[in-house]
Coordinates of C-alpha atoms in Angstrom, one line a residue:
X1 CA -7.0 -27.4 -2.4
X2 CA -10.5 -27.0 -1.0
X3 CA -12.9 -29.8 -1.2
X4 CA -16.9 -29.6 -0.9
X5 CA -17.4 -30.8 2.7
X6 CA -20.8 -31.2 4.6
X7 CA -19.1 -28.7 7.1
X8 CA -18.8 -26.3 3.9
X9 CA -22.1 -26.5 2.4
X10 CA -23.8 -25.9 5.8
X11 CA -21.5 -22.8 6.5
X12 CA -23.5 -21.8 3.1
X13 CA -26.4 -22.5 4.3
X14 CA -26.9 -20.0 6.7
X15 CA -30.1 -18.2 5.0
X16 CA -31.1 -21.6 5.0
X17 CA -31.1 -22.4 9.1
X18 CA -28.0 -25.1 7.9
X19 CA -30.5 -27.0 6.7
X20 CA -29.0 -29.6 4.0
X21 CA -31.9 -31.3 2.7
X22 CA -34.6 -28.7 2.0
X23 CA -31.6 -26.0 0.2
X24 CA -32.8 -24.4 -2.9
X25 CA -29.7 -22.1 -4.0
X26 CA -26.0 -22.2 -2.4
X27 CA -23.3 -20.3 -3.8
X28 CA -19.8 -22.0 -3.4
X29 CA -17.9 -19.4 -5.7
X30 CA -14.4 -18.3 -4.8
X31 CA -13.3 -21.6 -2.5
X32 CA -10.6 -23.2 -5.2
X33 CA -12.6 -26.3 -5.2
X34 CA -10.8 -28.7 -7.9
X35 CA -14.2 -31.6 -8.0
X36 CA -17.9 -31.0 -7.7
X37 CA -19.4 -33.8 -5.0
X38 CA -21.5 -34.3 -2.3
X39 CA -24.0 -32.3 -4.1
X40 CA -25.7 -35.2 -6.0
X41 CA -26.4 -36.9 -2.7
X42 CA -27.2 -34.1 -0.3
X43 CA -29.5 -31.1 -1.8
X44 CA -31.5 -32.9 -4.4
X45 CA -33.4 -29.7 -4.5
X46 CA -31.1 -27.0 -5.4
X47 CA -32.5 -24.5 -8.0
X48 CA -29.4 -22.4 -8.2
X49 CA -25.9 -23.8 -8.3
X50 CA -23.2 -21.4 -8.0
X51 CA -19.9 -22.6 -8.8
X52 CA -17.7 -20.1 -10.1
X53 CA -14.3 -18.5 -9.9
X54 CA -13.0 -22.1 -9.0
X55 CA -10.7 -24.3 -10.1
X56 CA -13.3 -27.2 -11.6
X57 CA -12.0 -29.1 -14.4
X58 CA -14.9 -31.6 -15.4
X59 CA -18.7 -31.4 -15.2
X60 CA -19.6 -34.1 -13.2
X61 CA -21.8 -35.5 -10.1
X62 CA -24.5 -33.4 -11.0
X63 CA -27.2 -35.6 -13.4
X64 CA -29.4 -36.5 -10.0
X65 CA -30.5 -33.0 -9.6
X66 CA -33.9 -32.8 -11.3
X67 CA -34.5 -29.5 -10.0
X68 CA -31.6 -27.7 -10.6
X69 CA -32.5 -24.4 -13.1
X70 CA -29.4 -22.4 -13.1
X71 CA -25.9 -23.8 -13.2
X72 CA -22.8 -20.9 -13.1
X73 CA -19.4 -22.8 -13.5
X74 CA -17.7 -19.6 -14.9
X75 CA -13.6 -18.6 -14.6
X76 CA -13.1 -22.5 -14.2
X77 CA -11.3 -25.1 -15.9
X78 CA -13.4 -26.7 -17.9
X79 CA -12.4 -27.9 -21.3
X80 CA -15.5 -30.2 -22.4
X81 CA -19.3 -29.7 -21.9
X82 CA -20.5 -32.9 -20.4
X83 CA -22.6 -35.1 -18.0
X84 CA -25.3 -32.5 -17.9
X85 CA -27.9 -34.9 -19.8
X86 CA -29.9 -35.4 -15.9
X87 CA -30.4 -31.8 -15.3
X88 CA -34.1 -31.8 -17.1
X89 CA -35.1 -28.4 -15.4
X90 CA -32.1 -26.5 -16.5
X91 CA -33.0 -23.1 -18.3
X92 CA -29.7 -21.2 -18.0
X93 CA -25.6 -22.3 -18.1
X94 CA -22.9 -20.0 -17.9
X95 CA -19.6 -21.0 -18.6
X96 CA -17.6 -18.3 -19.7
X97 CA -14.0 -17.6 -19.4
X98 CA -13.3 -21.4 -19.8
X99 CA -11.1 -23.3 -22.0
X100 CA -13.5 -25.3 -23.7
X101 CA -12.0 -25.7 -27.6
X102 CA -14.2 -28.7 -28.8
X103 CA -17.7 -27.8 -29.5
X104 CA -18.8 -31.5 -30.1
X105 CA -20.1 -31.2 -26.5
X106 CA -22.9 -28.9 -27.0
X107 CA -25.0 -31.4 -28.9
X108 CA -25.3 -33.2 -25.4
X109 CA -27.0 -30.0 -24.4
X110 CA -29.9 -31.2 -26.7
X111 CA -30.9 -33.3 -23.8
X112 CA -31.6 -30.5 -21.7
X113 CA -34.8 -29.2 -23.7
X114 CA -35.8 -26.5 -21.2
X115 CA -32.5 -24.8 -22.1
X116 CA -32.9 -21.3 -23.0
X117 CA -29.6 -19.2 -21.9
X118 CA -26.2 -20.1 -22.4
X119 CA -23.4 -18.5 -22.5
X120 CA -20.1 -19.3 -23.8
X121 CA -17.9 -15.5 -24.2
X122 CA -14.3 -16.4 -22.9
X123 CA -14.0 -19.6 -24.4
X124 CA -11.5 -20.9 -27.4
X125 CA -14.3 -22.0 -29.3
X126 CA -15.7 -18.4 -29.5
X127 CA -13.1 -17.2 -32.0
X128 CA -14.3 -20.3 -34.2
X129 CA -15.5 -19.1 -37.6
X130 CA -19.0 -20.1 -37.8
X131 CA -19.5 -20.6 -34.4
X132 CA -22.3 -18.5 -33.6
X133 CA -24.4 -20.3 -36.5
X134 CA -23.0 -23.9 -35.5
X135 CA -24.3 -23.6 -31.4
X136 CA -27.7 -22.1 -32.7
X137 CA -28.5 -25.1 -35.2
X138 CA -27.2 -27.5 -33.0
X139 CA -29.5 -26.5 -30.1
X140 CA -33.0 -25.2 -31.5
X141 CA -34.1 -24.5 -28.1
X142 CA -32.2 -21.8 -27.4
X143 CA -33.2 -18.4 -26.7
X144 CA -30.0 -16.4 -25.8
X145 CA -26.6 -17.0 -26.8
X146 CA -23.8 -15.4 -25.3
X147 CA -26.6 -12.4 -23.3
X148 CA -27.5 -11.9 -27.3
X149 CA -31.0 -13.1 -28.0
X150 CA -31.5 -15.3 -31.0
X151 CA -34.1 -14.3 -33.3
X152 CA -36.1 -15.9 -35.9
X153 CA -33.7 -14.8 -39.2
X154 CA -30.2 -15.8 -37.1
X155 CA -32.3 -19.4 -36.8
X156 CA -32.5 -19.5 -40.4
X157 CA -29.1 -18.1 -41.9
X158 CA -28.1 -20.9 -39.0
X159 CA -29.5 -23.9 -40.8
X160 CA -28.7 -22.8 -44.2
X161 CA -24.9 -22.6 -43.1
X162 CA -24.8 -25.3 -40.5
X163 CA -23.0 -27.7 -43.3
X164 CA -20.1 -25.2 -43.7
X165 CA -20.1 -24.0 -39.9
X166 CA -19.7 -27.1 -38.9
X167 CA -16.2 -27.8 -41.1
X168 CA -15.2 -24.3 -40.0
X169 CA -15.3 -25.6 -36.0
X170 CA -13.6 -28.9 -37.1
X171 CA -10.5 -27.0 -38.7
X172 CA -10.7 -24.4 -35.5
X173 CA -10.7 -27.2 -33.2
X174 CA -7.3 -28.8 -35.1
X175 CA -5.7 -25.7 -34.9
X176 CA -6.8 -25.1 -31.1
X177 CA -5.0 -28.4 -30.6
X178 CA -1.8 -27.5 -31.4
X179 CA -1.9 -24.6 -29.2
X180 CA -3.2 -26.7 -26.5
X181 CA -0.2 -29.1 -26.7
X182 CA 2.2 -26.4 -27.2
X183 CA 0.8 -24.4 -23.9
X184 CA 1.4 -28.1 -22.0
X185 CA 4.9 -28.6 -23.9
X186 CA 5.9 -24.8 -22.4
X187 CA 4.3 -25.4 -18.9
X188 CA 6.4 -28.8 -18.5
X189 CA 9.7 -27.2 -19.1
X190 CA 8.6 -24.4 -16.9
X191 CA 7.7 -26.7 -14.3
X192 CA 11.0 -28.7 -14.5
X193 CA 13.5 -25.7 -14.3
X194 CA 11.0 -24.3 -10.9
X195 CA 11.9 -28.1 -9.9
X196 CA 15.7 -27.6 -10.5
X197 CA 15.8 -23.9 -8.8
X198 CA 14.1 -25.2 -5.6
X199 CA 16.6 -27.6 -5.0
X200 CA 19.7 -24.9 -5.9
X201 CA 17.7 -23.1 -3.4
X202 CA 17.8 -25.6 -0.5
X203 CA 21.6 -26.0 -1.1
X204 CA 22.2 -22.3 -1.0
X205 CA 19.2 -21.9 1.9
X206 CA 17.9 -18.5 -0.2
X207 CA 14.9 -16.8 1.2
X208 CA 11.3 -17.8 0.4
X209 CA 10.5 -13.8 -0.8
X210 CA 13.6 -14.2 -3.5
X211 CA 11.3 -17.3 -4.7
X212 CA 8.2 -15.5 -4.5
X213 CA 9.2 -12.7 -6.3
X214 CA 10.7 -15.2 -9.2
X215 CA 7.6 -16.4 -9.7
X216 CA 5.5 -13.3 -9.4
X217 CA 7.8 -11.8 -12.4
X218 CA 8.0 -14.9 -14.5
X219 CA 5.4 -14.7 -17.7
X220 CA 1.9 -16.6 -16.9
X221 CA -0.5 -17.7 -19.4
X222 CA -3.6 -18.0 -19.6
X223 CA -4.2 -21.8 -19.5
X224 CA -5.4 -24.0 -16.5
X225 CA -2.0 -25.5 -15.9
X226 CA -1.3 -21.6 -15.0
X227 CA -4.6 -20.7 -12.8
X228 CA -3.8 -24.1 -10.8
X229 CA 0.1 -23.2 -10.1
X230 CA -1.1 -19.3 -9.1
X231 CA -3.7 -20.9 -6.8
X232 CA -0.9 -22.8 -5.7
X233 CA 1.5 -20.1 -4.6
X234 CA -1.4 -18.1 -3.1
X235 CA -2.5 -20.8 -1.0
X236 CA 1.1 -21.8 0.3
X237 CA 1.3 -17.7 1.1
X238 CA -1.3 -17.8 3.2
X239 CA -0.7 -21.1 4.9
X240 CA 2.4 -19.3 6.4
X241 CA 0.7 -16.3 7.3
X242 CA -1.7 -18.3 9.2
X243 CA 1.0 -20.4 10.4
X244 CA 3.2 -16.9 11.5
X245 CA -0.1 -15.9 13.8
X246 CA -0.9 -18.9 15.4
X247 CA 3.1 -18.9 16.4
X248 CA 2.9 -15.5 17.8
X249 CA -0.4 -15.7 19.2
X250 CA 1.6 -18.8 21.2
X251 CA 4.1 -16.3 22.1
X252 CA 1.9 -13.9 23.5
X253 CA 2.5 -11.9 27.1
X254 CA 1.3 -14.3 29.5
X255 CA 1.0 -11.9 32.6
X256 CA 3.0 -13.2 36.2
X257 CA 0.2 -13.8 38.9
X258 CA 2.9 -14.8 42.0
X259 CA 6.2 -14.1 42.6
X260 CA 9.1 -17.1 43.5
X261 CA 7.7 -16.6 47.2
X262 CA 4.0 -17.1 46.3
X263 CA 2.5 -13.5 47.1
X264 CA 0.2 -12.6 44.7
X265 CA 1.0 -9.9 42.4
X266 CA -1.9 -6.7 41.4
X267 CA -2.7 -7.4 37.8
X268 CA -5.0 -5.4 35.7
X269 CA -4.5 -6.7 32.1
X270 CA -8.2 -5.8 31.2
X271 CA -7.0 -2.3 32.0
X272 CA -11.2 -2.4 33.7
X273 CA -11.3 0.7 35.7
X274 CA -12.5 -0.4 39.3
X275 CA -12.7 0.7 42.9
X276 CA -12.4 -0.9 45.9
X277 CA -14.1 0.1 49.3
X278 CA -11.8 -1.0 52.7
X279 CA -13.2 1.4 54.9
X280 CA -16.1 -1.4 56.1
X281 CA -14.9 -3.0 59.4
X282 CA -16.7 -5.8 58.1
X283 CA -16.8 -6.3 54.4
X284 CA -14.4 -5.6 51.5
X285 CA -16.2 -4.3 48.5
X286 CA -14.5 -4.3 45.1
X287 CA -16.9 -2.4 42.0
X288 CA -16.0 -3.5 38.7
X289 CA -17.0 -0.9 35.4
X290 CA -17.9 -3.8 33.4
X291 CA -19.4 -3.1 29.5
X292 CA -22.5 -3.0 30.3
X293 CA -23.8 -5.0 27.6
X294 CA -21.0 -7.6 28.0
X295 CA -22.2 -11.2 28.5
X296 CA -22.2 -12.5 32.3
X297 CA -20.5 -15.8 30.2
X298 CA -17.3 -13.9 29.6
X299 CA -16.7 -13.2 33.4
X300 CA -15.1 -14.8 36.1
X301 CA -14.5 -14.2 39.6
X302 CA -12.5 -16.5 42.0
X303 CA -12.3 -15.3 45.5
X304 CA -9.2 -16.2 47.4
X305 CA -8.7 -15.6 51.2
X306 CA -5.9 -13.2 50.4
X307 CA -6.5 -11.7 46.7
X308 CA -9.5 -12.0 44.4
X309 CA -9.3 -12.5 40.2
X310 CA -11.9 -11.8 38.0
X311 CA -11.5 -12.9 34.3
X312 CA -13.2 -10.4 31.5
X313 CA -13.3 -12.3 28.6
X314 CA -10.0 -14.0 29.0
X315 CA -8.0 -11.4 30.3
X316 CA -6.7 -10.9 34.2
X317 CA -7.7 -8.7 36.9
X318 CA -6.1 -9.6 40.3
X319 CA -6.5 -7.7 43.3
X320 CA -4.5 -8.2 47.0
X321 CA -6.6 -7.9 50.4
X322 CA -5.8 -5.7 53.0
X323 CA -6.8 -8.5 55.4
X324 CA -8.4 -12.0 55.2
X325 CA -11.8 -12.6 53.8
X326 CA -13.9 -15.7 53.7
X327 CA -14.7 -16.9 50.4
X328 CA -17.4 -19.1 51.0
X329 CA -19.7 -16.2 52.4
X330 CA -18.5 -14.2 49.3
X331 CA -21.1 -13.1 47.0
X332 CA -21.1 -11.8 43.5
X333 CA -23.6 -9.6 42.0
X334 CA -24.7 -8.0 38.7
X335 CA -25.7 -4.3 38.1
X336 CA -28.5 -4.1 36.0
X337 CA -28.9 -0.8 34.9
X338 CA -25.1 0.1 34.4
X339 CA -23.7 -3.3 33.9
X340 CA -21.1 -2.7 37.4
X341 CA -19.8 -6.2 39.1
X342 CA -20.2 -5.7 42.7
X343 CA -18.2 -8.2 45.0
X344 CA -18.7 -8.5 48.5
X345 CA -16.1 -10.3 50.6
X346 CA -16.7 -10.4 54.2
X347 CA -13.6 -10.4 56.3
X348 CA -12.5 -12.7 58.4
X349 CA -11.6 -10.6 61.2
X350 CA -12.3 -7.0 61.5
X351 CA -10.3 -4.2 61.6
X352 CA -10.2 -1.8 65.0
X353 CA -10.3 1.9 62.8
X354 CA -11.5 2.4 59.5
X355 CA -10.9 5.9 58.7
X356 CA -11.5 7.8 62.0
X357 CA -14.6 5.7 62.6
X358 CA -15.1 4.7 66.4
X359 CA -16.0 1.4 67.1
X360 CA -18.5 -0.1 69.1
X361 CA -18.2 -2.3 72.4
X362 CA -19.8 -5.4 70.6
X363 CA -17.4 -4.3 67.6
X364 CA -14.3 -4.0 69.8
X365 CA -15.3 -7.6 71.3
X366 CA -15.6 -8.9 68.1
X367 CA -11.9 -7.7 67.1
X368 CA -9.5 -10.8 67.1
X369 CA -6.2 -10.6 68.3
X370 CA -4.2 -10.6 65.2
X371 CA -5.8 -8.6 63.6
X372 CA -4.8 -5.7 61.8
X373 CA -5.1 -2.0 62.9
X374 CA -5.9 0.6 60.4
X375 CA -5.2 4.3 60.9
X376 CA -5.8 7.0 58.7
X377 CA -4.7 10.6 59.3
X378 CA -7.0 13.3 57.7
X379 CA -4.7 15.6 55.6
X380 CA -3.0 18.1 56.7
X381 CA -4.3 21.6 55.0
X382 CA -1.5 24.4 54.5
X383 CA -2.6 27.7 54.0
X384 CA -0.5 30.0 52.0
X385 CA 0.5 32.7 54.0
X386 CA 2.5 36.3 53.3
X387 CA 5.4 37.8 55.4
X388 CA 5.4 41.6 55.8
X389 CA 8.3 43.4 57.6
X390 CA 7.6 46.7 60.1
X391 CA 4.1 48.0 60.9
X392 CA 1.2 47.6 59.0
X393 CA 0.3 50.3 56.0
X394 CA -3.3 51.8 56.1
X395 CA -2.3 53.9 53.3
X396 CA -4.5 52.2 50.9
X397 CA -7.7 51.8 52.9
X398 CA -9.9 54.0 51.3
X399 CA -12.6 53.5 54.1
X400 CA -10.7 55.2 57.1
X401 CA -10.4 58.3 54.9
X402 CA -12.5 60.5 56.8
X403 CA -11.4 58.5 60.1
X404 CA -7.8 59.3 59.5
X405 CA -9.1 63.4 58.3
X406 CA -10.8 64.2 61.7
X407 CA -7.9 63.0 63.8
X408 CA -5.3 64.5 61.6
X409 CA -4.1 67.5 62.9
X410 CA -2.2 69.8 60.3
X411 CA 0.9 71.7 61.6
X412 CA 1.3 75.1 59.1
X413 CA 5.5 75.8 59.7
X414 CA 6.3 78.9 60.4
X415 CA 8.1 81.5 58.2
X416 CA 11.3 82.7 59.9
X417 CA 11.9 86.2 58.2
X418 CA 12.9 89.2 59.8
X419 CA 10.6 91.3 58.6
X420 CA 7.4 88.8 59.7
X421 CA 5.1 90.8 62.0
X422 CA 2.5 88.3 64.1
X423 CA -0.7 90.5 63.7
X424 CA -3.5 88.3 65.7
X425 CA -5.9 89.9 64.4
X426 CA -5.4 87.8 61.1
X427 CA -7.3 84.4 61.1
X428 CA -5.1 81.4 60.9
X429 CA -5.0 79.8 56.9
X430 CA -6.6 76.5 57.2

C-alpha cells in the first residue's frame, strides 16, 4: 500500500511551488494510504487536511498541528475517535462512512473547544438510539451535527435525556460488538478457503482471470477487513498492467540502421516529411519539416561522411549521401519562422554535372579524380498524336465555304430523250 512520502506531499504541493514548510491545505484523498505520518513533522502549518477515500485505520501523528482547522478522514477505516486533543484550531471533522461503533471517543472531542461541525452519517453508532442527544450533550460546543444545525431546544431535550441516551449507546455498542466479531469470524474463514484455492490453483496452474472473477462474484461486506482485501486485488491488477507495458514497451520495434556489410540503411521512423537538394556541386542540403513549435532539445543531428541521422524526439531519420561530405564544416541551422531544420554538408569532392549545369574551369580543376559523375537527362515529352488513312477531308471547314463555291463548277447532265430539241435561244438553268 501507499505510504505518505516527502516525494508525495510535494507532488501535492504544486499550487504551493513544492514548498513543504509554508503548505496551508494538501489534499491526499484517493492514494490507499494505510498510516497518517510525516505530516506532524513537515507542514506545521496546514489549515486543511484532506484525507479521505483511504484506507486509515487510526487517528494518529496529528496533535502537533496547532493550526490545522479542517480535518476530512471520510470512507476510511476508522473505528475510534482519538488523538485529536493537540488540534486546538480545529472547527470542522468529517468522518463519515466509517466504522466507528463506540461513542466513548467523542468526549475527547471536548478538548477541541473551537469545534463547531462534525459529522458522523455512515457510521455504526448512527443507528444508536439516543445518539443524536448523547453527541450534542457530550460536546456543548457544537454547532452542526451531521450538516444538521443544533438549535437551542435540541440542546435542552439533549441534557434532559443525556442519563437515558447514554444507556441506550452502552446497549448499542454491546450489540455492535457481536456483529463486529461475527464480521471478523466470517472474513477469517473466507480468508482461509482463498488460502487453500490459491494453492489448488498452483498445482493445477489455472489462470489468474478464473481467480479474478472468483473473487469479483464472491459476496463482500461492508467492513474494513473487506475495503482492505478489494484494495488488495485492485492494486495487484494494476501492478500487472503496469508490469505488461513496461514488457512490451521493451519489446518495441527497434528500427535496423546497417546491414551485415555495414552500409547504412534510409530510415524515416519519424515519418518527418523532408527534401533533400543534390543538385549543388558543392554542398548537400537536406530540409527537415520540423513542428514548428517543437523544442530544439528534442533534436539531434549527427553527420556522417557517408549518411546523416537526425533524432526527433527519440525517433530515427537516416539519410545516405550521394557522395562524401565533411562533417566538421557541416552546419546546422534553425528556421525561425516555420520551424524547418536546414543542414548543410559540404562535399568533399564535387561532382562534374549537376543537372545539365556546365561547370567552370576553376570548377573542373577543382573536380578530384574519383569522384563521381552525375548526369541527368531532361524528360522525354510524348505528344499524343492521331493516324488518318487517304487524303485529308475539308468537308467540315466551314471557312472555305465560299472558297470551295467560286471554284466549284457545276455540271447540269444532259437529258437523253428523243424528243429533246436544243433551242439556244433558252438561257442555261443555273
Amino acid at each position: 500500500m501507499v505510504r505518505i512520502t516527502v516525494e508525495l506531499i510535494r507532488k501535492r504541493a504544486e499550487h504551493n511551488e513544492g514548498e513543504i514548510s509554508t503548505l496551508e491545505e494538501i489534499s491526499l484523498h484517493q492514494e490507499n494510504i494505510e498510516k497518517i505520518e510525516m505530516l506532524n513533522h513537515l507542514c506545521r502549518d496546514l489549515k486543511i487536511l484532506l484525507l479521505q477515500y483511504n484506507l486509515i485505520s487510526k487517528i494518529e501523528n496529528l496533535n502537533k498541528l496547532k493550526k490545522l482547522e479542517y480535518l476530512n478522514l471520510a470512507l476510511n477505516n476508522i473505528e475510534v475517535i482519538e488523538n485529536l486533543q493537540g488540534l486546538e484550531s480545529l472547527k470542522k471533522l468529517d468522518l463519515m462512512v466509517n466504522f466507528i461503533g463506540n461513542l466513548k471517543g467523542v468526549k475527547n472531542l471536548r478538548y477541541n473547544q473551537h469545534l463547531e461541525q462534525l459529522i458522523l452519517t455512515g457510521n455504526p453508532c448512527t443507528d444508536y438510539i439516543g445518539y443524536r442527544e448523547y453527541v450534542i450533550a457530550t460536546l456543548p460546543q457544537l454547532k452542526e451535527l451531521d450538516m444538521i444545525a443544533i438549535e437551542r431546544s435540541d440542546r435542552i431535550k439533549a441534557l434532559q435525556k443525556y442519563a437515558e441516551a447514554q444507556g441506550d449507546i452502552i446497549r448499542g455498542y454491546r450489540n455492535y460488538v457481536k456483529i463486529r466479531e461475527q464480521q471478523k469470524l466470517r472474513h477469517q474463514e473466507k480468508q482461509s478457503l482463498q488460502i487453500t484455492e490459491i494453492n489448488q490453483s498452483d498445482s493445477e496452474n489455472s489462470n489468474d482471470e478464473e481467480e479474478n472473477g472468483k473473487f469479483w462474484n464472491s459476496t463482500s461486506y461492508h467492513t474494513p477487513e473487506d475495503r482492505i482485501a478489494i484494495a488488495e486485488r485492485v492494486q495487484k491488477i494494476e501492478e500487472k498492467k503496469n508490469n505488461s507495458r513496461k514488457e512490451e514497451e521493451k519489446q518495441k520495434y527497434v528500427p535496423k540502421l546497417f546491414n551485415p556489410k555495414g552500409k547504412p540503411y534510409n530510415v524515416n521512423q519519424a515519418k518527418v516529411a523532408f527534401t533533400i537538394n543534390d543538385e549543388d556541386s558543392k554542398n548537400i542540403i537536406l530540409t527537415l519539416e520540423v513542428y514548428k513549435h517543437l523544442d530544439t532539445s528534442f533534436l539531434e543531428v549527427d553527420v556522417q561522411p557517408l549518411y546523416v541521422r537526425v533524432t526527433i524526439k527519440g525517433k530515427i531519420l537516416q539519410l545516405t549521401l550521394s557522395s562524401e561530405v565533411m562533417t566538421e564544416k557541416s552546419s546546422v541551422q534553425r528556421n525561425t519562422t516555420t520551424g524547418h531544420l536546414v543542414i548543410t554538408m559540404p562535399r568533399l569532392k564535387p561532382s562534374k554535372i549537376i543537372c545539365g549545369k556546365k561547370l567552370t574551369k576553376t570548377d573542373a580543376n577543382n573536380i578530384g579524380e574519383g569522384s563521381k559523375v552525375i548526369k541527368k537527362i531532361a524528360p522525354i515529352i510524348s505528344k499524343r498524336e492521331l493516324l488518318e488513312i487517304g487524303p485529308p477531308r475539308d468537308d467540315l471547314d466551314f471557312s472555305k465555304i465560299a472558297i470551295n463555291s467560286k471554284n466549284r463548277k457545276t455540271h447540269l447532265p444532259k437529258l437523253q430523250t428523243s424528243n429533246f430539241i436544243d433551242n439556244p435561244q433558252v438561257p442555261p438553268l443555273e
